[in-house]
């Protein structure tokens, strides 16, 4: 595969057109809203909380992370807008991301003590479990900055919903213990730097870690604090003698390193990472990593807010792959699916993108291409803008279910890394076929224009209207047209709001909304993370229906 010989993709985008200008203005408006939310997440519990922590000699959580990272190295934050639209603070009192420490890419998870004392909410637990998943799948050292008051016990105002939420929360928290231990079994190093309280279930975060760093007169680790011990046993004790840093490093043996203050703890963290002798198992970049020929600024005006404007996905590819070079596979067959080879920041990739609904031939082509990428150990990048698999009598006769299943079979059994970017629509089974989050995709990112749903809002409202009309006809009752119109309007509006990128990312269903101009950089960073592990395709597949 000699990609430098491939010709750069041409571009036909008219950046002076009215449509492009409208699209760009809409995108800039959405990005401005996101910037405000990112600032809100970074603010955590607000100025008063930070002032109170500073008075106790404690740094803001993002300062701790920044000091641990190598100078001028990037930090890719994951799910920064978790809990948006809920009763919890945006970000949910936890920072998750991937950064470089002592030359090693590490998954970093940090409680924000300015938010509920670092208590674990249901959203925070989702971020924690995602952190462990990233570390496991990509074979990356896992570092926790622990300072948590334990589980959030406030519950939900609705007793039934509260019981259901808390039960799920408890189960996921318990799974955390298993997965931290599993990382160690897989020879993936784990470390806890305890910046404050680590109580009850949270005590097992350092308890299950390979390395523990504790801070004198600041770290506290115990299953039950002094009040609980008093109530349970009648024993009087104080924080330090019960579970302080000195006790754990000198008596219990839970602590491995004793730091004098937070800066010293961060220094020790970097020292521990430096001795891990960490080596990536995947190959280094092998292709020229020159910038695309076409300007990434153009990506701002490509997608309409309402997604009805057609987009040639090659225009996106041309602004993401190295040198805009793209060797297209089966270009004249199954044309609503664009497949081909390129490279991103020097890493060879196979790209699968949508230029319309998935037809039988499109699915067949994608299945073959996915198998070919697995055969030569090349990661796959999926660019989603998909309304779903094509429906209708003629398409059923042409084998859309059979060939669609063939595509999903190939994608599900694929073992090379998958990275997915949803630029526009992601509806129904199209989300699955194009490597949605439920298919062990290594990383999933959204553009602000992304919409994710079982089907489009108009189609959902229309289907429900048809069902109700048929029901009335079967029962021989009159059909209320006015009520149907009101119901359809409500369903359409509800489905529209539930499908928005901001709603999806707030539920931790992806790894974050990115600026379209950063797509190439974010994919390149993700490919680097994936290459900590082996990049090896599936040796065989499940049964393909002929």
Short mmCIF file of C-alpha atoms in Angstrom, two decimals:
data_model
loop_
_atom_site.label_atom_id
_atom_site.label_comp_id
_atom_site.label_asym_id
_atom_site.label_seq_id
_atom_site.Cartn_x
_atom_site.Cartn_y
_atom_site.Cartn_z
CA UNK A 1 0.00 0.00 0.00
CA UNK A 2 1.88 3.09 -1.28
CA UNK A 3 -0.44 5.92 -0.37
CA UNK A 4 1.88 8.81 -1.28
CA UNK A 5 1.18 7.91 -4.94
CA UNK A 6 -2.58 8.38 -4.45
CA UNK A 7 -3.92 11.64 -5.83
CA UNK A 8 -5.45 14.23 -3.47
CA UNK A 9 -9.22 14.29 -3.48
CA UNK A 10 -10.72 17.26 -5.34
CA UNK A 11 -13.18 19.60 -3.64
CA UNK A 12 -16.30 21.20 -5.10
CA UNK A 13 -17.43 23.08 -1.98
CA UNK A 14 -18.39 26.70 -2.74
CA UNK A 15 -17.42 28.58 0.43
CA UNK A 16 -19.03 31.76 -0.95
CA UNK A 17 -22.50 30.27 -1.37
CA UNK A 18 -25.40 31.41 0.82
CA UNK A 19 -25.97 27.87 2.06
CA UNK A 20 -22.34 27.48 3.16
CA UNK A 21 -22.45 30.84 4.95
CA UNK A 22 -25.67 29.87 6.79
CA UNK A 23 -24.23 26.52 7.77
CA UNK A 24 -21.06 28.15 9.07
CA UNK A 25 -22.99 30.76 11.07
CA UNK A 26 -25.13 28.02 12.64
CA UNK A 27 -22.04 25.95 13.48
CA UNK A 28 -20.28 28.92 15.06
CA UNK A 29 -23.39 29.59 17.16
CA UNK A 30 -23.44 25.98 18.39
CA UNK A 31 -19.71 26.08 19.15
CA UNK A 32 -20.19 29.28 21.18
CA UNK A 33 -22.82 27.52 23.30
CA UNK A 34 -20.46 24.59 23.82
CA UNK A 35 -17.61 26.90 24.84
CA UNK A 36 -19.84 28.37 27.54
CA UNK A 37 -20.69 24.89 28.82
CA UNK A 38 -17.01 23.87 28.83
CA UNK A 39 -16.23 26.92 30.96
CA UNK A 40 -19.09 25.97 33.27
CA UNK A 41 -17.71 22.43 33.62
CA UNK A 42 -14.21 23.78 34.32
CA UNK A 43 -15.63 26.08 37.03
CA UNK A 44 -16.87 23.02 38.96
CA UNK A 45 -18.49 24.04 42.22
CA UNK A 46 -17.83 27.74 41.67
CA UNK A 47 -15.57 30.41 43.13
CA UNK A 48 -16.62 29.95 46.76
CA UNK A 49 -15.85 26.23 46.69
CA UNK A 50 -12.45 26.81 45.12
CA UNK A 51 -11.64 29.54 47.65
CA UNK A 52 -12.53 27.20 50.51
CA UNK A 53 -10.28 24.46 49.10
CA UNK A 54 -7.44 26.92 48.48
CA UNK A 55 -7.61 28.00 52.12
CA UNK A 56 -6.86 24.37 53.01
CA UNK A 57 -3.87 24.26 50.67
CA UNK A 58 -5.66 22.36 47.89
CA UNK A 59 -5.34 23.02 44.18
CA UNK A 60 -8.21 22.94 41.65
CA UNK A 61 -8.53 19.52 40.06
CA UNK A 62 -7.52 20.75 36.60
CA UNK A 63 -4.36 22.33 38.01
CA UNK A 64 -3.44 18.97 39.52
CA UNK A 65 -3.87 17.31 36.14
CA UNK A 66 -1.98 20.04 34.30
CA UNK A 67 1.03 19.76 36.62
CA UNK A 68 1.14 15.98 36.19
CA UNK A 69 1.27 16.22 32.38
CA UNK A 70 4.43 16.68 30.35
CA UNK A 71 5.05 20.30 29.42
CA UNK A 72 3.11 21.42 26.32
CA UNK A 73 1.57 17.96 25.86
CA UNK A 74 -2.13 17.61 24.93
CA UNK A 75 -4.94 16.44 27.21
CA UNK A 76 -7.98 15.00 25.47
CA UNK A 77 -10.91 15.33 27.86
CA UNK A 78 -13.58 12.64 27.63
CA UNK A 79 -17.29 13.36 28.25
CA UNK A 80 -16.69 16.87 29.63
CA UNK A 81 -20.41 17.74 29.42
CA UNK A 82 -21.75 14.73 31.34
CA UNK A 83 -24.86 15.54 33.39
CA UNK A 84 -25.83 18.58 31.30
CA UNK A 85 -29.58 19.11 31.61
CA UNK A 86 -29.78 17.18 34.89
CA UNK A 87 -29.86 18.42 38.50
CA UNK A 88 -26.10 17.84 38.74
CA UNK A 89 -23.24 20.18 37.86
CA UNK A 90 -22.07 19.98 34.25
CA UNK A 91 -19.21 17.49 34.20
CA UNK A 92 -20.67 15.72 37.24
CA UNK A 93 -17.77 16.52 39.53
CA UNK A 94 -15.27 14.32 37.71
CA UNK A 95 -12.62 14.98 35.07
CA UNK A 96 -11.71 12.17 32.68
CA UNK A 97 -9.17 12.36 29.92
CA UNK A 98 -6.01 11.04 28.31
CA UNK A 99 -2.67 12.78 28.73
CA UNK A 100 1.07 12.19 28.50
CA UNK A 101 3.01 11.71 31.75
CA UNK A 102 6.77 11.07 31.61
CA UNK A 103 6.41 10.25 27.92
CA UNK A 104 3.62 7.72 28.52
CA UNK A 105 0.00 8.09 27.41
CA UNK A 106 -2.20 7.52 30.48
CA UNK A 107 -5.91 7.45 31.23
CA UNK A 108 -6.51 10.00 34.00
CA UNK A 109 -9.59 10.16 36.23
CA UNK A 110 -9.92 12.85 38.90
CA UNK A 111 -12.62 13.67 41.44
CA UNK A 112 -13.43 17.38 41.66
CA UNK A 113 -13.76 18.13 45.41
CA UNK A 114 -15.39 21.49 44.63
CA UNK A 115 -18.53 19.61 43.50
CA UNK A 116 -20.38 17.79 46.30
CA UNK A 117 -17.03 17.08 47.96
CA UNK A 118 -16.16 14.82 45.03
CA UNK A 119 -19.16 12.56 45.73
CA UNK A 120 -19.91 9.89 43.13
CA UNK A 121 -23.12 10.59 41.21
CA UNK A 122 -24.66 8.23 38.67
CA UNK A 123 -23.09 10.29 35.87
CA UNK A 124 -19.68 10.22 37.55
CA UNK A 125 -19.90 6.43 37.83
CA UNK A 126 -20.55 6.24 34.07
CA UNK A 127 -17.41 8.30 33.45
CA UNK A 128 -15.43 6.09 35.83
CA UNK A 129 -16.55 2.94 34.03
CA UNK A 130 -15.71 4.52 30.68
CA UNK A 131 -12.22 5.35 31.99
CA UNK A 132 -11.64 1.71 32.91
CA UNK A 133 -12.96 0.60 29.51
CA UNK A 134 -10.56 2.91 27.66
CA UNK A 135 -7.62 1.70 29.75
CA UNK A 136 -8.55 -1.95 29.19
CA UNK A 137 -9.25 -1.88 25.45
CA UNK A 138 -6.30 0.35 24.57
CA UNK A 139 -3.86 -1.05 27.16
CA UNK A 140 -3.03 2.25 28.84
CA UNK A 141 -1.84 2.95 32.41
CA UNK A 142 -4.72 4.08 34.61
CA UNK A 143 -4.22 6.92 37.11
CA UNK A 144 -6.82 8.10 39.64
CA UNK A 145 -6.67 11.40 41.52
CA UNK A 146 -8.90 10.42 44.41
CA UNK A 147 -10.79 12.83 46.64
CA UNK A 148 -14.34 11.75 47.21
CA UNK A 149 -16.92 11.94 49.95
CA UNK A 150 -18.27 8.62 48.67
CA UNK A 151 -21.57 7.95 46.94
CA UNK A 152 -24.08 10.77 46.52
CA UNK A 153 -26.80 9.78 48.96
CA UNK A 154 -29.29 12.53 48.13
CA UNK A 155 -31.24 10.33 45.72
CA UNK A 156 -34.00 11.48 43.39
CA UNK A 157 -37.16 13.33 44.48
CA UNK A 158 -39.17 10.52 42.88
CA UNK A 159 -38.81 7.55 45.33
CA UNK A 160 -39.37 4.88 42.69
CA UNK A 161 -36.90 6.44 40.27
CA UNK A 162 -34.43 7.06 43.11
CA UNK A 163 -34.50 3.39 44.10
CA UNK A 164 -33.92 2.32 40.53
CA UNK A 165 -31.08 4.82 40.01
CA UNK A 166 -29.34 4.04 43.28
CA UNK A 167 -29.51 0.30 42.61
CA UNK A 168 -27.89 0.76 39.21
CA UNK A 169 -25.34 3.11 40.74
CA UNK A 170 -24.46 0.51 43.39
CA UNK A 171 -24.03 -2.25 40.83
CA UNK A 172 -21.78 -0.14 38.59
CA UNK A 173 -19.71 1.02 41.57
CA UNK A 174 -19.16 -2.59 42.60
CA UNK A 175 -18.03 -3.46 39.09
CA UNK A 176 -15.34 -0.80 39.48
CA UNK A 177 -13.51 -2.98 42.02
CA UNK A 178 -13.42 -5.91 39.61
CA UNK A 179 -12.24 -3.87 36.65
CA UNK A 180 -9.42 -2.07 38.47
CA UNK A 181 -8.18 -5.48 39.60
CA UNK A 182 -8.60 -6.86 36.08
CA UNK A 183 -6.34 -4.14 34.68
CA UNK A 184 -3.58 -5.30 37.01
CA UNK A 185 -4.15 -8.90 35.88
CA UNK A 186 -3.72 -7.69 32.29
CA UNK A 187 -0.39 -6.07 33.29
CA UNK A 188 -1.84 -2.60 32.86
CA UNK A 189 -0.47 -0.46 35.72
CA UNK A 190 -2.95 1.29 38.03
CA UNK A 191 -2.18 4.13 40.41
CA UNK A 192 -4.10 6.19 42.97
CA UNK A 193 -2.94 9.58 44.19
CA UNK A 194 -5.11 10.29 47.24
CA UNK A 195 -5.62 14.04 47.57
CA UNK A 196 -8.26 13.92 50.31
CA UNK A 197 -10.94 11.62 51.62
CA UNK A 198 -11.41 8.17 50.13
CA UNK A 199 -14.22 6.64 52.15
CA UNK A 200 -16.37 3.48 52.16
CA UNK A 201 -16.49 2.02 48.63
CA UNK A 202 -14.12 4.76 47.52
CA UNK A 203 -11.47 3.30 49.82
CA UNK A 204 -11.17 0.41 47.40
CA UNK A 205 -9.95 2.72 44.63
CA UNK A 206 -6.51 2.84 46.27
CA UNK A 207 -7.13 -0.58 47.80
CA UNK A 208 -7.23 -2.18 44.35
CA UNK A 209 -4.44 -0.08 42.80
CA UNK A 210 -0.88 -1.23 42.10
CA UNK A 211 0.67 2.01 43.38
CA UNK A 212 -0.63 4.40 46.05
CA UNK A 213 0.63 7.88 46.82
CA UNK A 214 -0.68 9.61 49.95
CA UNK A 215 -0.25 13.15 51.24
CA UNK A 216 0.73 13.91 54.84
CA UNK A 217 -2.10 15.49 56.90
CA UNK A 218 -4.39 15.43 53.85
CA UNK A 219 -5.09 11.88 52.60
CA UNK A 220 -7.76 9.91 54.47
CA UNK A 221 -8.64 6.32 53.56
CA UNK A 222 -11.05 4.25 55.64
CA UNK A 223 -14.11 2.04 55.23
CA UNK A 224 -15.91 4.05 57.88
CA UNK A 225 -15.00 7.49 59.23
CA UNK A 226 -14.84 8.35 62.95
CA UNK A 227 -18.61 9.03 63.29
CA UNK A 228 -19.53 5.66 61.77
CA UNK A 229 -16.90 3.85 63.83
CA UNK A 230 -18.31 5.47 66.96
CA UNK A 231 -21.85 4.40 66.11
CA UNK A 232 -20.86 0.88 65.05
CA UNK A 233 -18.31 -0.01 67.74
CA UNK A 234 -18.35 2.75 70.35
CA UNK A 235 -14.70 3.43 69.59
CA UNK A 236 -13.40 7.01 69.65
CA UNK A 237 -10.85 7.92 66.98
CA UNK A 238 -9.73 10.78 64.77
CA UNK A 239 -9.12 10.93 61.04
CA UNK A 240 -5.33 10.69 61.20
CA UNK A 241 -5.03 7.72 63.54
CA UNK A 242 -7.91 5.92 61.87
CA UNK A 243 -6.89 6.33 58.23
CA UNK A 244 -4.35 9.10 57.70
CA UNK A 245 -1.43 9.03 55.28
CA UNK A 246 1.23 8.41 57.91
CA UNK A 247 -0.73 5.51 59.39
CA UNK A 248 -1.22 3.87 55.99
CA UNK A 249 2.43 4.27 54.93
CA UNK A 250 3.89 3.19 58.29
CA UNK A 251 1.38 0.75 59.80
CA UNK A 252 -1.28 -0.68 57.44
CA UNK A 253 0.96 -0.74 54.35
CA UNK A 254 -1.82 0.55 52.06
CA UNK A 255 0.29 3.58 51.12
CA UNK A 256 3.45 3.08 49.07
CA UNK A 257 4.71 6.67 48.92
CA UNK A 258 4.26 9.51 51.44
CA UNK A 259 4.19 13.00 49.93
CA UNK A 260 4.65 16.19 51.91
CA UNK A 261 2.11 18.18 49.89
CA UNK A 262 0.17 18.11 46.61
CA UNK A 263 3.12 19.21 44.48
CA UNK A 264 5.25 16.47 46.01
CA UNK A 265 2.49 13.92 45.32
CA UNK A 266 2.37 14.96 41.66
CA UNK A 267 6.16 14.68 41.45
CA UNK A 268 5.96 11.15 42.84
CA UNK A 269 3.21 10.31 40.36
CA UNK A 270 5.47 11.31 37.48
CA UNK A 271 8.35 9.32 38.97
CA UNK A 272 6.27 6.17 39.24
CA UNK A 273 5.11 6.47 35.63
CA UNK A 274 8.71 7.03 34.52
CA UNK A 275 9.79 3.63 35.92
CA UNK A 276 6.96 1.63 34.31
CA UNK A 277 9.14 0.85 31.28
CA UNK A 278 6.00 1.26 29.17
CA UNK A 279 6.15 0.20 25.53
CA UNK A 280 3.48 0.39 22.88
CA UNK A 281 2.60 -2.92 21.26
CA UNK A 282 1.14 -1.43 18.09
CA UNK A 283 3.25 -0.12 15.19
CA UNK A 284 4.40 3.50 15.02
CA UNK A 285 3.16 5.77 12.20
CA UNK A 286 4.56 4.64 8.86
CA UNK A 287 3.12 7.12 6.33
CA UNK A 288 3.92 10.77 5.53
CA UNK A 289 1.88 12.93 7.93
CA UNK A 290 1.59 16.05 5.77
CA UNK A 291 -1.37 18.38 6.23
CA UNK A 292 -4.45 17.98 3.99
CA UNK A 293 -4.47 20.01 0.79
CA UNK A 294 -7.87 21.49 1.66
CA UNK A 295 -8.54 23.88 4.55
CA UNK A 296 -10.08 22.41 7.74
CA UNK A 297 -11.94 25.72 8.21
CA UNK A 298 -14.25 24.58 5.42
CA UNK A 299 -15.64 21.86 7.72
CA UNK A 300 -17.61 24.52 9.60
CA UNK A 301 -19.95 25.14 6.66
CA UNK A 302 -20.53 21.64 5.34
CA UNK A 303 -23.45 20.38 7.41
CA UNK A 304 -26.83 22.07 7.70
CA UNK A 305 -28.37 22.38 11.15
CA UNK A 306 -31.50 20.48 10.01
CA UNK A 307 -29.42 17.85 8.14
CA UNK A 308 -31.57 17.96 5.00
CA UNK A 309 -28.78 19.37 2.87
CA UNK A 310 -26.82 16.58 1.12
CA UNK A 311 -23.13 16.19 1.95
CA UNK A 312 -20.50 14.35 -0.05
CA UNK A 313 -18.54 12.66 2.75
CA UNK A 314 -15.44 12.81 0.53
CA UNK A 315 -15.31 16.53 1.33
CA UNK A 316 -14.79 15.63 4.99
CA UNK A 317 -12.29 12.90 4.16
CA UNK A 318 -10.30 15.36 2.02
CA UNK A 319 -9.81 17.60 5.08
CA UNK A 320 -8.91 14.81 7.51
CA UNK A 321 -6.51 12.39 5.76
CA UNK A 322 -2.83 13.14 5.20
CA UNK A 323 -2.24 15.17 2.06
CA UNK A 324 -5.96 14.70 1.20
CA UNK A 325 -4.83 11.42 -0.39
CA UNK A 326 -7.53 8.76 -0.61
CA UNK A 327 -7.48 5.46 -2.51
CA UNK A 328 -11.19 4.74 -2.99
CA UNK A 329 -12.35 1.11 -3.05
CA UNK A 330 -15.14 -0.02 -5.42
CA UNK A 331 -15.98 3.60 -6.23
CA UNK A 332 -18.60 2.67 -8.87
CA UNK A 333 -20.41 0.03 -6.80
CA UNK A 334 -22.78 0.66 -3.87
CA UNK A 335 -22.14 4.37 -4.25
CA UNK A 336 -23.97 5.48 -1.08
CA UNK A 337 -21.13 3.92 0.89
CA UNK A 338 -17.68 5.46 0.47
CA UNK A 339 -14.79 3.15 1.41
CA UNK A 340 -11.08 3.57 0.93
CA UNK A 341 -7.58 3.80 2.33
CA UNK A 342 -5.64 6.79 3.58
CA UNK A 343 -3.56 7.81 6.57
CA UNK A 344 -4.07 10.22 9.47
CA UNK A 345 -1.01 11.67 11.20
CA UNK A 346 0.99 8.86 9.59
CA UNK A 347 -1.22 6.00 10.77
CA UNK A 348 -2.69 3.92 7.90
CA UNK A 349 -6.50 3.77 8.13
CA UNK A 350 -9.48 2.43 6.27
CA UNK A 351 -12.30 4.97 6.02
CA UNK A 352 -16.00 4.10 5.78
CA UNK A 353 -18.38 7.01 5.19
CA UNK A 354 -22.01 7.59 4.19
CA UNK A 355 -23.33 9.34 1.09
CA UNK A 356 -26.95 8.40 1.69
CA UNK A 357 -28.96 5.47 3.04
CA UNK A 358 -27.41 2.00 3.07
CA UNK A 359 -28.62 -0.10 0.12
CA UNK A 360 -27.98 -3.79 -0.38
CA UNK A 361 -24.94 -3.20 -2.60
CA UNK A 362 -23.59 -0.56 -0.19
CA UNK A 363 -23.78 -3.00 2.71
CA UNK A 364 -22.11 -5.73 0.68
CA UNK A 365 -19.24 -3.41 -0.28
CA UNK A 366 -18.73 -2.23 3.31
CA UNK A 367 -18.63 -5.81 4.58
CA UNK A 368 -15.92 -6.72 2.07
CA UNK A 369 -13.91 -3.60 2.85
CA UNK A 370 -14.05 -4.19 6.63
CA UNK A 371 -12.76 -7.73 6.09
CA UNK A 372 -9.92 -6.44 3.91
CA UNK A 373 -8.84 -3.96 6.60
CA UNK A 374 -8.80 -6.77 9.16
CA UNK A 375 -6.74 -8.89 6.80
CA UNK A 376 -3.96 -6.26 6.70
CA UNK A 377 -4.29 -5.00 10.32
CA UNK A 378 -5.45 -1.48 9.45
CA UNK A 379 -7.71 0.49 11.88
CA UNK A 380 -11.09 1.69 10.66
CA UNK A 381 -12.48 5.23 10.81
CA UNK A 382 -16.26 5.53 10.42
CA UNK A 383 -17.76 8.88 9.37
CA UNK A 384 -21.48 8.67 10.07
CA UNK A 385 -24.17 10.66 8.28
CA UNK A 386 -26.78 7.98 7.91
CA UNK A 387 -30.59 7.82 7.94
CA UNK A 388 -30.46 4.02 8.13
CA UNK A 389 -30.79 0.97 5.91
CA UNK A 390 -33.14 1.45 2.93
CA UNK A 391 -36.65 0.08 3.39
CA UNK A 392 -39.36 -0.90 0.90
CA UNK A 393 -40.61 -3.90 -1.06
CA UNK A 394 -38.00 -3.74 -3.82
CA UNK A 395 -35.20 -3.38 -1.31
CA UNK A 396 -36.44 -6.30 0.78
CA UNK A 397 -36.51 -8.40 -2.39
CA UNK A 398 -32.92 -7.34 -3.17
CA UNK A 399 -31.75 -8.72 0.19
CA UNK A 400 -31.32 -5.62 2.33
CA UNK A 401 -31.80 -7.61 5.55
CA UNK A 402 -29.38 -10.33 4.45
CA UNK A 403 -26.68 -7.98 3.18
CA UNK A 404 -27.25 -5.50 5.99
CA UNK A 405 -26.71 -8.34 8.44
CA UNK A 406 -23.58 -9.33 6.53
CA UNK A 407 -22.21 -5.80 7.05
CA UNK A 408 -23.05 -5.81 10.76
CA UNK A 409 -21.51 -9.28 11.08
CA UNK A 410 -18.27 -8.06 9.48
CA UNK A 411 -18.22 -4.94 11.64
CA UNK A 412 -19.07 -6.80 14.88
CA UNK A 413 -16.36 -9.42 14.37
CA UNK A 414 -13.75 -6.90 13.28
CA UNK A 415 -10.94 -6.65 15.83
CA UNK A 416 -8.86 -3.76 14.47
CA UNK A 417 -9.51 -0.47 16.32
CA UNK A 418 -12.63 1.43 15.29
CA UNK A 419 -12.94 5.22 15.68
CA UNK A 420 -16.32 6.77 14.88
CA UNK A 421 -17.21 10.40 14.19
CA UNK A 422 -20.90 11.27 13.80
CA UNK A 423 -21.06 14.38 11.63
CA UNK A 424 -24.81 14.43 10.95
CA UNK A 425 -27.61 11.86 11.15
CA UNK A 426 -27.16 8.59 12.99
CA UNK A 427 -30.54 6.88 12.84
CA UNK A 428 -31.73 3.36 13.55
CA UNK A 429 -29.69 0.35 12.50
CA UNK A 430 -27.46 2.71 10.52
CA UNK A 431 -25.85 3.63 13.83
CA UNK A 432 -25.08 -0.04 14.48
CA UNK A 433 -23.85 -0.85 10.99
CA UNK A 434 -21.51 2.15 11.05
CA UNK A 435 -19.86 1.04 14.31
CA UNK A 436 -21.98 2.78 16.92
CA UNK A 437 -20.93 2.93 20.58
CA UNK A 438 -22.58 -0.42 21.37
CA UNK A 439 -20.10 -2.31 19.19
CA UNK A 440 -16.91 -1.87 21.24
CA UNK A 441 -15.85 1.14 19.21
CA UNK A 442 -12.63 2.43 20.77
CA UNK A 443 -13.65 6.11 20.57
CA UNK A 444 -16.84 7.88 19.45
CA UNK A 445 -17.04 11.63 18.83
CA UNK A 446 -19.83 13.94 17.68
CA UNK A 447 -19.94 17.12 15.68
CA UNK A 448 -22.35 19.71 17.14
CA UNK A 449 -24.71 18.94 14.24
CA UNK A 450 -25.00 15.23 15.10
CA UNK A 451 -28.40 13.69 15.79
CA UNK A 452 -28.82 10.18 17.17
CA UNK A 453 -32.16 8.39 17.35
CA UNK A 454 -34.09 5.23 16.52
CA UNK A 455 -35.47 7.14 13.53
CA UNK A 456 -35.92 10.75 12.38
CA UNK A 457 -38.38 12.85 14.45
CA UNK A 458 -40.80 13.35 11.54
CA UNK A 459 -40.73 9.65 10.71
CA UNK A 460 -41.32 8.70 14.35
CA UNK A 461 -44.32 11.03 14.64
CA UNK A 462 -45.69 9.81 11.32
CA UNK A 463 -45.35 6.13 12.25
CA UNK A 464 -47.21 6.69 15.52
CA UNK A 465 -49.96 8.54 13.64
CA UNK A 466 -50.38 5.66 11.17
CA UNK A 467 -50.52 3.13 14.02
CA UNK A 468 -53.22 5.12 15.84
CA UNK A 469 -55.22 5.62 12.63
CA UNK A 470 -55.13 1.87 11.86
CA UNK A 471 -56.13 1.08 15.44
CA UNK A 472 -59.19 3.36 15.18
CA UNK A 473 -60.13 1.75 11.88
CA UNK A 474 -59.93 -1.77 13.35
CA UNK A 475 -62.06 -0.76 16.32
CA UNK A 476 -64.57 1.11 14.17
CA UNK A 477 -64.14 4.33 16.15
CA UNK A 478 -63.81 7.85 14.73
CA UNK A 479 -60.27 9.16 14.37
CA UNK A 480 -59.58 12.52 16.05
CA UNK A 481 -57.54 14.45 13.49
CA UNK A 482 -56.95 17.42 15.80
CA UNK A 483 -55.70 15.28 18.66
CA UNK A 484 -53.52 13.34 16.24
CA UNK A 485 -51.94 16.55 14.95
CA UNK A 486 -51.20 17.72 18.51
CA UNK A 487 -49.78 14.33 19.44
CA UNK A 488 -47.61 14.25 16.31
CA UNK A 489 -46.27 17.75 17.02
CA UNK A 490 -45.42 16.76 20.60
CA UNK A 491 -43.71 13.51 19.55
CA UNK A 492 -41.72 15.25 16.85
CA UNK A 493 -40.51 17.97 19.23
CA UNK A 494 -39.70 15.43 21.96
CA UNK A 495 -37.79 13.18 19.54
CA UNK A 496 -35.92 16.17 18.12
CA UNK A 497 -34.69 17.27 21.56
CA UNK A 498 -33.75 13.72 22.57
CA UNK A 499 -31.73 13.25 19.38
CA UNK A 500 -29.49 16.31 19.76
CA UNK A 501 -25.74 15.87 20.20
CA UNK A 502 -25.79 17.80 23.48
CA UNK A 503 -28.41 15.47 24.98
CA UNK A 504 -26.52 12.36 23.86
CA UNK A 505 -23.17 13.51 25.19
CA UNK A 506 -24.70 14.55 28.52
CA UNK A 507 -25.70 10.90 29.06
CA UNK A 508 -22.10 9.72 28.42
CA UNK A 509 -23.17 7.87 25.29
CA UNK A 510 -20.06 9.09 23.45
CA UNK A 511 -16.66 10.58 24.25
CA UNK A 512 -17.52 14.20 23.55
CA UNK A 513 -18.57 16.84 21.04
CA UNK A 514 -15.63 18.16 19.03
CA UNK A 515 -15.06 21.22 16.88
CA UNK A 516 -15.17 19.94 13.27
CA UNK A 517 -11.84 21.67 12.62
CA UNK A 518 -10.24 19.43 15.26
CA UNK A 519 -11.45 16.17 13.66
CA UNK A 520 -8.09 15.24 12.14
CA UNK A 521 -6.21 16.01 15.36
CA UNK A 522 -8.66 14.13 17.60
CA UNK A 523 -8.64 11.06 15.34
CA UNK A 524 -4.83 11.17 15.20
CA UNK A 525 -4.58 11.29 19.00
CA UNK A 526 -7.08 8.44 19.28
CA UNK A 527 -5.09 6.33 16.83
CA UNK A 528 -1.99 6.91 18.94
CA UNK A 529 -3.88 5.72 22.04
CA UNK A 530 -5.16 2.64 20.20
CA UNK A 531 -1.60 1.71 19.23
CA UNK A 532 -0.66 1.13 22.86
CA UNK A 533 -2.28 -2.24 22.20
CA UNK A 534 -1.75 -4.65 19.34
CA UNK A 535 -3.48 -3.78 16.07
CA UNK A 536 -4.46 -7.16 14.74
CA UNK A 537 -7.41 -8.08 12.56
CA UNK A 538 -9.90 -10.89 13.15
CA UNK A 539 -8.50 -14.30 12.12
CA UNK A 540 -12.00 -15.46 11.22
CA UNK A 541 -15.60 -14.36 11.16
CA UNK A 542 -18.98 -15.71 12.09
CA UNK A 543 -21.16 -17.38 9.47
CA UNK A 544 -21.97 -15.14 6.49
CA UNK A 545 -25.38 -15.89 5.00
CA UNK A 546 -24.86 -16.50 1.23
#
